[in-house]
Amino acid sequence: MAFDFHGDLRGWDLEGFHQGGDTELWKRLGAHRVTIQDDERGSVDGVRFTVWAPNARQVQVVGDFNWWTGDEMSLIPGSGVWGRFIEGLDDGTLYKFRIETADGRWIEKTDPMGQFFEQAPNNGGIVYTSRYLWSDDEWIARRSTAQAHAEPMSIYEVHLGGWRRGLSYLELAEQLVDYVKWQGYTHVELMPVAEFPFEGSWGYQGTGYFAPTSRFGKPDDFRHLVDKLHQAGIGVILDWVPGHFPKDDFALGRFDGTALYEHADPRQGEHQDWGTYIFNYGRNEVKSFLVSNALYWIKEFHIDGLRVDAVASMLYLDYSRNEGEWVPNQYGGRENLEAIDFLRYVNKHLYEREPGILMIAEESTSFPGVTRPVDQGGLGFGFKWNMGWMNDSLRYVEADPVHRQYKHNLMTFAMVYAYSENFILPISHDEVVHGKGSMVNKVPQDDFRKFATLRAFYSYMWAFPGKKLTFMGNEFGQREEFNESASLSWHYADTPNHHGLKQLFTDLNRIYKDEAAFWELDNDPDGFRWINADDSAGNTFSWLRRSRSGELIACLFNFSPNPHNEHTVALPREGTWTEILNTDSAAYDGTGQFGNYGRVIATATHGGDGAALAQVCLPPLGAVWLKWDPAATATDPGDAGTGA
C-alpha cells in the first residue's frame, strides 16, 4: 500500500533550507528508510522520497518497485519540495524522479541528494542506509586538537581508478594503505570520489554530490577505506568541486525545467572552457545544498579535509571570458561577491563545527587573504596550493643545466611571498597531463641526469617552507603521462633509477616527519634563512631550517652536472654537522662517490660574527642535508671534509 503523504517531513523542517542555513540537508531531502505512525496500524516501515523542484507542475517517483510507471508525489506546502512515502520499500530500491516542467515537458532526473547510484553508464539512485561501525575514535579525537600549520604534512595524491586499476575500495583498503604507510606520507588526497558519469573527467564533473562512486563498491566500502587509513595514522583529504557541474540531462542542470542550481544567464551560469554549469551561489537553497555537501563528507565519511577545486574560477566573474562575456557585480567589479560570501560561510562553518579539519584552496591568482581567517577579512581557508612556486620550479628543472644559471631566480623568488599565505607545495596530476609530459620526461638529457635531477628537486621541495603534495607515480618516476584508464606502470617501479627514487621518497618522508625544523615554523620567517641564494654560476642553493627549540638543518643543492668537491658554506654553529641525506647515495641509485663521510666540521672564523666555515662535497645534480649535532665531538676535522 502507498501512502500519499510525506512521512515525517513538514514545511517547517525546510525553513533552514530556504534561508541558506540548513547544513545537514541530506537528512531531509533524498530517499530515506523511515518508520511512520499510522492511526490504524501503528508503525509502518518504508522509504520517504523528497526532492526540491519548485517550478514543476507534477513530480513522480519511478523505480523498480512500480515498474517505472510513476507514483505521484505531492507538494509540501510553501516549500517547493515534493514528497512521497511508500510502504514496504527497503535498501536496494532503484529509483529516479520524473518531472513535468512548466512548459509541459516530462524529464527524468536522478536524485540530487542520492547517496548511492548505479554504475555508469546507468544512473539510477539506489536507496542506501549505512550500517558501518567505525574504529577510528583515537584518530578523530587527535584530529580535534591538531595544529596543522605546525605539524608535518606530506600528501600523496591518488586517482583511485588508476593507482592499480581494477581494485575495489576494500582491496585499496589493504594495498593502498600498506603502500602509503610504507612510503611515510601523512595524508592521502583522493581525486573526486563523488559519483561521475564520464571517466575522462577524472571525477571533476560530478553528478552525484552525496554518493561515493559505485565503480569501486558501496558507500560503506568507502567508509572502510577511510577507516583503515585512519587506523594506519594517515589522514584523508577529498577533492571537492563546488565550482561547476556538468550538463548531463539526467543530473542537476535545468533540474525542474528551469535554472534551479545554476544561473540562467550563460554569462554567469556557464563555463566556456569546460562546457559546464556554474552554481548560483546567491540562491539560499544552493548554499544549503553545497555547505551540507561539504559537511556530509566530513561527518558521514570521516574525511579530514576538503581541497576545493578551481577556486579562482569561483572568485572572478570574468574568469576565462572576453570583454562583454560576463556580468559585473553590483559595484561594477569583476569579483564574484556571492561566491566569496559562500566560501567564507562554508570555511567558517566547517572549522567551527569540526575543529582540526583542513580546508585547502586550489587558487592560482594573487587574490588577497585566501588563508586569512574570515573575521580578519579573509576567505578562511587553512591552506592554499602554491601554484607560483610550482610553475617557477618546474621551469627551472626543465631547463638544460647549462642554462639554469639564467633562471636562478625562479628557485628563489617564492621566498619573497612565502609567508603571505599558508602554502602547500603541489606537484599534482595537473603537471603530468595534457601533453605536459611526466616528471621524468620534463628533465632533459639521459636517465642519469633525469633521475639525479629529480632526486635533487624533490629534496629541495621537501626542505622548502610549505607542506608537500605529490601525485601518484611521481615517487618512482612514472614515465608515461597520467591516464585514468590505465594503472601506474608498476612493472618498472623496482628497476634501476626508479627503485632508488622510490626509496628516496620513503627517506624524505621519514626524515621530514622526524625533524621539526622542516615543519614547525613553516609559517614563521624564523624557520628559514638563506645561506647562499645568489650562486647562479654554480647552480647551487643553500639555506637553513630551524625548529622552535633551535634545532638546525642546513640544506644544500647542486643543480649542475659537475660536482663541487670543496664547496665552502658559512654555518651559524661551529662543530659537527651530521649528513642526514645525500641524494647521490647508492641506496638511491646514485653514484655513491660524492659524500662527506657522514659529517662535516664547521670551524669558527675570526671575524667575530659567529659564523663558521665548512667544506662540503656537493654531488652533481644532488642534494645534501646536514644537521647540527651540538653533542658530537669533532676529534679530527680532517677526516670529515670531502670525499666518498
XYZ file of C-alpha atoms in Angstrom:
644
model
C 0.000 0.000 0.000
C 1.302 3.511 -0.861
C 0.647 6.482 1.408
C 0.000 9.856 -0.233
C 1.856 11.894 2.354
C 5.430 12.859 3.160
C 6.270 10.628 6.059
C 7.573 12.669 8.980
C 8.635 15.750 6.969
C 6.760 19.049 7.209
C 7.145 22.536 5.758
C 8.783 23.991 8.852
C 11.529 21.353 8.594
C 12.628 23.060 5.390
C 12.788 26.664 6.593
C 16.562 26.460 7.085
C 16.945 25.082 3.576
C 15.259 28.141 2.110
C 17.213 30.521 4.337
C 20.603 29.078 3.312
C 21.293 27.765 6.796
C 20.478 24.063 6.546
C 23.885 22.425 6.873
C 22.562 18.863 7.133
C 20.197 18.819 4.176
C 20.972 15.170 3.407
C 18.880 14.216 6.443
C 15.775 15.825 4.951
C 15.900 15.538 1.163
C 16.568 12.426 -0.887
C 15.492 8.844 -0.216
C 15.405 7.572 3.366
C 14.163 4.450 5.097
C 11.813 5.715 7.806
C 9.155 4.452 10.142
C 5.923 6.452 10.365
C 2.952 6.121 12.629
C -0.387 5.141 11.119
C -3.513 5.729 13.207
C -4.871 2.283 12.417
C -1.772 0.087 12.137
C 0.825 1.766 14.274
C 4.395 1.730 12.986
C 4.817 1.395 9.233
C 8.220 0.970 7.528
C 9.052 2.258 4.080
C 11.005 4.873 2.124
C 10.389 8.613 2.101
C 11.282 10.304 -1.199
C 11.695 14.091 -1.273
C 13.024 16.399 -3.980
C 13.213 20.162 -4.499
C 11.518 21.135 -7.767
C 9.643 24.405 -7.103
C 8.730 25.145 -10.721
C 7.399 21.699 -11.619
C 3.765 21.041 -12.485
C 3.951 17.458 -11.275
C 6.605 15.141 -9.882
C 6.580 11.350 -9.796
C 8.936 8.863 -8.223
C 9.638 5.987 -10.616
C 11.561 2.809 -9.960
C 11.783 -0.941 -9.982
C 9.061 -1.064 -7.313
C 6.398 0.393 -9.665
C 7.731 -0.924 -12.989
C 8.949 2.641 -13.748
C 5.374 3.799 -14.265
C 5.447 6.508 -11.604
C 3.842 7.233 -8.231
C 2.586 10.775 -7.810
C 4.373 12.958 -5.281
C 2.684 15.830 -3.502
C 3.953 19.326 -2.816
C 4.815 20.102 0.786
C 3.045 23.446 1.287
C 5.221 26.529 0.981
C 8.430 24.596 0.378
C 8.849 23.824 -3.324
C 9.682 20.300 -2.135
C 7.751 17.271 -3.334
C 7.416 14.190 -1.179
C 6.068 10.652 -1.119
C 6.220 7.852 1.422
C 5.903 4.333 0.021
C 5.372 1.466 2.392
C 7.413 -1.719 2.257
C 10.416 -0.431 0.335
C 13.903 -1.106 1.643
C 17.566 -0.610 0.855
C 18.448 -1.583 -2.669
C 15.365 0.027 -4.198
C 16.179 1.600 -7.561
C 14.557 4.983 -8.308
C 14.521 8.289 -10.220
C 12.261 11.335 -10.357
C 10.033 12.161 -13.320
C 9.202 15.864 -13.555
C 6.634 17.743 -15.638
C 8.085 21.157 -16.402
C 6.173 24.422 -16.521
C 6.016 24.181 -20.317
C 4.542 20.669 -20.234
C 7.639 18.563 -20.960
C 8.409 15.424 -18.980
C 12.035 14.967 -17.936
C 13.667 12.242 -15.877
C 16.225 13.143 -13.215
C 18.396 11.385 -10.683
C 18.219 12.388 -7.037
C 20.464 15.401 -6.231
C 20.746 14.031 -2.683
C 21.211 10.405 -3.714
C 23.730 8.541 -1.563
C 24.330 5.583 -3.886
C 23.935 5.154 -7.644
C 24.136 2.522 -10.307
C 27.435 2.187 -12.086
C 27.898 4.295 -15.215
C 26.573 4.413 -17.847
C 23.431 3.729 -15.782
C 22.486 6.442 -13.329
C 19.538 5.383 -11.192
C 19.587 6.120 -7.471
C 19.736 3.244 -5.004
C 18.190 3.548 -1.552
C 21.038 3.001 0.911
C 21.417 3.067 4.690
C 24.860 2.921 6.239
C 25.483 0.225 8.828
C 29.160 0.878 9.205
C 30.782 0.771 12.663
C 33.854 2.988 12.814
C 37.107 2.075 14.561
C 38.937 5.396 14.286
C 37.896 7.085 17.530
C 41.512 7.658 18.525
C 42.250 9.357 15.201
C 39.171 11.619 15.348
C 39.959 12.631 18.929
C 43.534 13.511 17.989
C 42.337 15.432 14.936
C 40.170 17.704 17.065
C 43.251 19.120 18.787
C 45.582 19.146 15.764
C 47.612 22.235 14.858
C 48.047 21.594 11.149
C 50.270 24.606 10.429
C 52.874 23.461 12.940
C 52.753 19.765 12.062
C 54.267 17.714 9.226
C 52.095 17.244 6.149
C 53.183 15.259 3.108
C 50.310 14.321 0.832
C 50.068 11.500 -1.718
C 47.513 12.459 -4.373
C 45.619 9.443 -5.691
C 43.230 8.691 -8.532
C 41.607 5.548 -7.157
C 40.857 4.083 -10.572
C 44.380 4.493 -11.874
C 46.586 3.602 -8.927
C 46.178 -0.115 -9.539
C 43.321 -0.482 -11.975
C 40.536 -2.858 -11.037
C 40.868 -2.615 -7.265
C 37.771 -2.103 -5.143
C 37.520 0.134 -2.085
C 38.029 -2.970 0.059
C 41.133 -4.030 -1.861
C 42.502 -0.497 -1.760
C 41.990 -0.562 1.996
C 44.710 -3.213 2.114
C 47.079 -2.444 -0.764
C 46.952 1.362 -0.888
C 47.057 1.716 2.885
C 50.096 -0.560 3.198
C 51.929 1.290 0.427
C 51.214 4.795 1.729
C 52.196 3.757 5.246
C 55.479 2.273 3.964
C 56.218 5.409 1.949
C 55.594 7.513 5.035
C 53.057 10.064 3.834
C 50.934 11.776 6.474
C 47.881 12.141 4.200
C 46.331 10.933 1.001
C 44.351 13.259 -1.205
C 41.747 11.470 -3.273
C 40.710 12.971 -6.575
C 36.937 13.476 -6.605
C 35.139 10.408 -5.332
C 31.609 11.795 -5.731
C 29.716 9.930 -8.463
C 30.504 10.986 -12.024
C 29.433 9.528 -15.380
C 32.405 10.321 -17.644
C 35.633 8.630 -16.626
C 37.712 11.095 -18.625
C 36.620 13.925 -16.313
C 38.643 12.231 -13.500
C 35.666 12.958 -11.243
C 35.754 16.735 -11.653
C 32.373 16.736 -13.434
C 30.227 15.070 -10.822
C 26.536 14.222 -10.942
C 26.110 12.590 -7.522
C 27.423 15.031 -4.948
C 26.456 12.888 -1.954
C 27.471 9.469 -3.292
C 30.906 7.839 -3.454
C 31.242 6.427 -6.946
C 29.916 2.892 -7.203
C 32.771 1.963 -9.580
C 34.732 0.641 -6.617
C 31.991 -0.585 -4.285
C 29.314 0.553 -1.886
C 29.396 3.635 0.343
C 30.252 1.562 3.416
C 33.163 0.056 1.489
C 34.490 3.586 1.022
C 33.985 4.212 4.736
C 36.108 1.126 5.377
C 38.917 2.533 3.215
C 38.894 5.817 5.157
C 38.764 3.922 8.450
C 41.769 1.761 7.549
C 43.761 4.828 6.519
C 42.984 6.450 9.857
C 43.937 3.329 11.770
C 47.277 3.447 9.931
C 47.789 7.067 11.021
C 47.040 8.543 7.592
C 44.681 11.470 7.058
C 42.246 11.637 4.144
C 41.683 14.754 2.041
C 38.978 14.711 -0.603
C 38.816 16.864 -3.718
C 35.576 18.851 -3.587
C 34.111 20.541 -6.667
C 31.617 23.323 -5.808
C 32.725 25.457 -8.743
C 30.785 23.805 -11.556
C 28.777 20.754 -12.608
C 28.169 19.022 -15.958
C 25.234 19.439 -18.321
C 24.215 15.762 -18.408
C 20.465 15.839 -18.909
C 19.751 13.393 -16.074
C 21.519 15.452 -13.388
C 21.391 18.903 -11.770
C 21.250 21.057 -14.875
C 17.827 22.700 -15.526
C 16.566 20.343 -12.881
C 12.861 21.204 -12.936
C 12.993 22.684 -16.414
C 14.436 25.934 -15.094
C 17.867 27.072 -13.933
C 17.477 25.829 -10.381
C 21.026 25.204 -9.183
C 22.705 27.383 -11.828
C 22.309 30.901 -13.241
C 20.020 31.160 -16.262
C 22.224 33.758 -17.967
C 25.115 31.886 -19.645
C 27.386 34.856 -18.927
C 27.004 33.953 -15.262
C 25.959 30.332 -15.377
C 28.246 28.548 -17.831
C 31.950 27.812 -18.007
C 33.064 28.279 -21.588
C 36.259 26.223 -21.167
C 34.720 23.179 -19.545
C 31.226 23.142 -21.025
C 29.692 23.063 -17.551
C 27.198 24.992 -15.432
C 28.156 27.329 -12.574
C 26.296 27.156 -9.272
C 24.158 30.151 -8.317
C 25.866 30.968 -5.012
C 23.409 33.740 -4.269
C 20.490 31.332 -4.011
C 19.881 30.204 -0.445
C 18.835 26.690 -1.368
C 22.042 26.224 -3.370
C 24.076 27.444 -0.393
C 22.313 24.914 1.840
C 22.951 22.185 -0.733
C 26.682 22.902 -1.013
C 27.539 23.576 2.620
C 25.611 20.423 3.562
C 27.588 18.515 0.976
C 30.898 19.700 2.436
C 29.838 18.747 5.953
C 28.384 15.443 4.719
C 31.776 14.090 3.650
C 33.324 15.103 6.962
C 30.511 13.831 9.189
C 29.379 10.745 7.314
C 32.722 9.564 5.898
C 35.145 10.998 8.491
C 37.040 12.891 5.783
C 39.757 15.068 7.336
C 39.782 17.865 4.814
C 38.500 19.194 1.520
C 40.692 20.503 -1.264
C 38.406 22.925 -3.085
C 38.907 22.706 -6.835
C 39.246 25.699 -9.177
C 38.688 28.421 -6.580
C 39.926 31.107 -8.994
C 37.045 30.276 -11.342
C 34.645 30.962 -8.472
C 36.207 34.235 -7.354
C 36.134 36.108 -10.657
C 33.128 36.801 -12.864
C 35.386 37.299 -15.876
C 37.327 34.070 -15.373
C 38.424 32.867 -18.828
C 35.998 35.281 -20.509
C 36.438 38.030 -23.063
C 35.060 41.544 -22.837
C 31.251 41.530 -22.968
C 31.007 37.849 -21.965
C 30.494 38.464 -18.256
C 28.228 40.437 -15.946
C 29.902 42.819 -13.436
C 28.928 42.717 -9.783
C 26.707 45.372 -8.208
C 29.691 47.682 -7.815
C 30.870 47.224 -11.397
C 33.749 44.960 -10.407
C 34.898 41.530 -11.528
C 34.809 39.795 -8.138
C 32.033 37.252 -7.636
C 30.737 38.608 -4.344
C 28.199 35.819 -3.875
C 30.831 33.112 -4.362
C 33.177 34.907 -1.969
C 30.441 35.053 0.680
C 29.715 31.370 0.127
C 33.368 30.323 0.517
C 33.668 32.353 3.707
C 30.476 30.774 5.004
C 31.459 27.183 4.308
C 35.006 27.601 5.657
C 33.878 29.324 8.839
C 31.138 26.795 9.462
C 33.311 23.741 8.933
C 36.208 24.975 11.056
C 33.828 25.852 13.893
C 31.812 22.660 13.542
C 34.699 20.200 13.126
C 37.918 21.518 14.720
C 41.066 20.069 13.204
C 39.773 19.585 9.678
C 41.536 21.110 6.670
C 40.113 23.419 4.030
C 42.530 23.791 1.118
C 42.180 26.136 -1.854
C 43.432 25.351 -5.326
C 43.730 29.034 -6.202
C 46.050 30.282 -8.921
C 45.769 34.085 -8.650
C 47.009 36.716 -6.214
C 43.591 37.155 -4.592
C 44.440 38.517 -1.130
C 43.774 36.709 2.133
C 42.850 33.265 0.867
C 44.137 31.683 4.110
C 43.358 34.633 6.356
C 40.534 33.988 8.870
C 37.076 35.190 7.903
C 36.846 37.526 10.896
C 40.006 39.221 9.599
C 38.579 39.755 6.121
C 39.976 36.616 4.514
C 38.361 33.685 2.736
C 39.035 31.435 5.717
C 40.904 28.554 4.073
C 43.554 26.774 6.111
C 45.944 26.278 3.195
C 46.446 27.321 -0.403
C 48.271 25.492 -3.185
C 51.396 27.453 -4.125
C 50.951 27.488 -7.892
C 53.612 30.154 -8.363
C 56.266 28.002 -6.689
C 55.192 25.027 -8.774
C 55.339 26.845 -12.116
C 58.670 28.527 -11.403
C 60.468 25.476 -10.047
C 59.323 23.251 -12.916
C 60.528 25.821 -15.454
C 63.922 25.631 -13.755
C 64.313 21.838 -13.771
C 63.068 21.654 -17.368
C 65.974 23.848 -18.467
C 69.231 22.365 -19.663
C 71.767 22.618 -16.791
C 73.939 24.994 -18.798
C 71.018 27.433 -18.997
C 69.891 27.164 -15.357
C 72.225 29.965 -14.282
C 69.991 32.352 -16.225
C 66.854 31.074 -14.476
C 68.267 31.042 -10.960
C 65.692 33.461 -9.553
C 62.891 31.034 -10.437
C 64.000 28.889 -7.497
C 64.421 31.742 -5.038
C 61.503 34.060 -5.865
C 58.938 32.064 -3.858
C 60.615 33.222 -0.644
C 59.536 36.782 -1.479
C 55.902 35.834 -0.768
C 56.349 32.612 1.230
C 54.596 33.986 4.329
C 51.748 35.807 2.593
C 49.594 32.646 2.796
C 49.734 29.194 4.371
C 51.079 27.203 1.452
C 51.123 23.638 0.188
C 53.741 22.912 -2.487
C 51.927 20.854 -5.154
C 53.317 18.613 -7.862
C 49.867 17.316 -8.744
C 48.147 15.413 -11.528
C 47.759 18.699 -13.412
C 51.502 18.712 -14.108
C 51.578 15.299 -15.822
C 48.614 15.519 -18.235
C 47.559 17.194 -21.479
C 50.927 16.912 -23.201
C 52.948 18.308 -20.298
C 54.854 15.043 -20.029
C 55.735 13.045 -16.929
C 58.085 14.477 -14.325
C 60.899 12.247 -15.621
C 60.460 13.475 -19.157
C 60.397 17.129 -18.178
C 64.089 16.865 -17.330
C 66.443 16.996 -20.335
C 69.183 14.560 -21.373
C 69.894 10.972 -20.269
C 68.469 8.862 -17.466
C 71.314 9.586 -15.077
C 70.632 13.308 -15.318
C 66.876 12.884 -15.293
C 66.767 10.841 -12.097
C 69.575 12.683 -10.332
C 67.809 15.984 -11.053
C 64.504 14.616 -9.752
C 66.153 13.357 -6.570
C 67.639 16.804 -6.006
C 64.381 18.546 -6.900
C 62.177 16.532 -4.541
C 64.734 17.043 -1.766
C 64.606 20.786 -2.493
C 60.801 20.590 -2.313
C 60.739 18.666 0.977
C 63.197 21.138 2.547
C 61.433 24.293 1.314
C 58.878 26.031 3.591
C 55.364 24.717 2.993
C 53.528 21.423 3.188
C 54.109 18.856 0.421
C 51.943 17.149 -2.201
C 52.959 14.815 -4.992
C 50.879 12.808 -7.431
C 50.955 9.036 -7.503
C 53.668 7.649 -9.756
C 55.952 10.627 -9.253
C 57.545 8.767 -6.365
C 59.037 6.117 -8.630
C 59.445 8.096 -11.833
C 56.404 7.141 -13.878
C 57.462 7.731 -17.484
C 54.029 7.993 -19.090
C 51.543 10.810 -18.649
C 48.646 10.177 -16.304
C 45.979 8.053 -17.985
C 42.792 7.499 -15.987
C 42.029 4.278 -17.891
C 45.296 2.529 -17.060
C 47.272 1.573 -13.974
C 50.520 3.171 -12.986
C 53.492 1.398 -14.554
C 54.330 -0.737 -11.547
C 56.251 -3.201 -13.732
C 59.298 -0.927 -13.696
C 58.865 0.664 -10.260
C 61.609 -1.558 -8.817
C 64.061 -1.343 -11.713
C 67.267 0.755 -11.510
C 66.729 4.504 -11.029
C 63.001 4.020 -10.407
C 63.617 1.946 -7.284
C 66.157 4.448 -5.993
C 63.749 7.339 -6.414
C 61.029 5.410 -4.614
C 63.406 4.671 -1.740
C 64.339 8.336 -1.577
C 60.685 9.312 -1.053
C 60.471 6.906 1.858
C 63.517 8.505 3.448
C 62.391 12.051 2.656
C 59.116 11.415 4.451
C 60.818 9.723 7.407
C 63.405 12.471 7.917
C 60.821 15.174 7.290
C 58.490 13.836 9.981
C 61.328 13.233 12.442
C 62.820 16.713 12.130
C 60.656 19.540 13.487
C 62.925 22.065 11.764
C 61.237 21.162 8.478
C 57.682 21.970 9.536
C 57.283 23.513 12.972
C 57.906 27.090 11.766
C 56.579 26.703 8.233
C 54.591 29.921 8.579
C 57.173 31.869 10.540
C 60.189 33.612 8.952
C 62.267 32.436 11.937
C 62.096 28.931 10.486
C 64.124 29.749 7.347
C 67.326 31.589 6.488
C 69.316 31.689 3.300
C 72.929 30.545 3.433
C 73.502 31.449 -0.204
C 70.704 32.403 -2.582
C 72.944 34.003 -5.201
C 75.244 31.295 -6.607
C 73.734 31.309 -10.074
C 77.070 30.490 -11.736
C 77.375 27.295 -9.730
C 73.666 26.353 -9.918
C 73.657 25.883 -6.139
C 71.218 26.923 -3.430
C 71.604 26.624 0.325
C 69.533 27.547 3.348
C 68.900 26.745 6.995
C 65.707 25.325 8.511
C 65.155 25.850 12.225
C 62.786 24.361 14.800
C 61.194 26.255 17.659
C 63.714 24.748 20.091
C 66.661 25.812 17.931
C 67.499 22.616 16.031
C 69.257 23.483 12.762
C 69.425 21.719 9.409
C 71.478 23.045 6.507
C 70.020 22.162 3.103
C 72.354 22.360 0.102
C 71.508 21.725 -3.551
C 73.587 21.452 -6.713
C 71.634 21.567 -9.980
C 74.815 21.459 -12.049
C 76.096 18.167 -13.559
C 79.507 18.979 -12.072
C 80.424 18.021 -8.503
C 81.513 20.740 -6.085
C 84.064 18.778 -4.098
C 85.090 21.618 -1.803
C 82.044 23.815 -1.579
C 82.513 26.345 1.206
C 79.447 27.212 3.249
C 79.024 29.553 6.190
C 77.108 27.892 9.020
C 75.809 29.531 12.195
C 77.382 26.992 14.577
C 80.840 25.519 14.759
C 81.333 21.831 15.324
C 79.854 18.710 13.821
C 77.111 18.771 11.206
C 75.850 15.256 10.529
C 74.908 14.318 6.976
C 71.317 13.084 7.240
C 70.628 12.949 3.485
C 72.730 12.642 0.356
C 70.776 12.012 -2.838
C 73.858 10.634 -4.610
C 73.844 7.645 -2.262
C 73.955 4.229 -3.924
C 70.777 3.432 -1.963
C 69.013 5.864 -4.287
C 70.811 4.584 -7.403
C 73.229 7.499 -7.258
C 76.945 7.074 -7.909
C 77.842 6.722 -4.245
C 81.077 8.604 -4.977
C 80.316 12.087 -3.665
C 79.733 12.336 0.044
C 81.015 13.664 3.331
C 81.875 10.538 5.317
C 78.702 11.128 7.315
C 79.582 14.576 8.627
C 81.356 17.883 8.097
C 83.150 20.042 10.623
C 82.434 23.772 10.769
C 85.299 25.866 12.074
C 84.748 29.269 13.621
C 86.130 32.246 11.712
C 87.980 35.112 13.286
C 85.563 37.763 12.102
C 83.645 37.827 15.363
C 80.309 37.407 13.591
C 79.634 33.935 14.957
C 79.869 32.272 11.553
C 81.697 29.005 10.993
C 83.014 27.705 7.700
C 82.754 24.142 6.422
C 83.927 22.374 3.293
C 81.102 20.292 1.851
C 81.131 17.880 -1.055
C 78.072 18.580 -3.175
C 77.366 15.756 -5.650
C 76.460 16.510 -9.263
C 72.724 17.128 -9.570
C 72.464 16.301 -5.912
C 71.280 17.438 -2.508
C 72.873 17.200 0.933
C 71.174 17.851 4.272
C 73.341 18.482 7.338
C 72.055 18.580 10.916
C 73.974 20.388 13.607
C 74.926 17.997 16.429
C 75.967 20.017 19.492
C 76.815 16.875 21.451
C 79.213 15.374 18.935
C 82.933 15.720 19.440
C 84.988 16.647 16.391
C 88.117 14.581 17.021
C 89.796 15.227 13.679
C 88.374 17.818 11.282
C 90.470 16.397 8.533
C 88.574 13.120 8.390
C 85.258 14.759 7.702
C 85.780 17.126 4.828
C 85.190 15.877 1.314
C 85.157 12.578 -0.479
C 83.008 9.492 -0.765
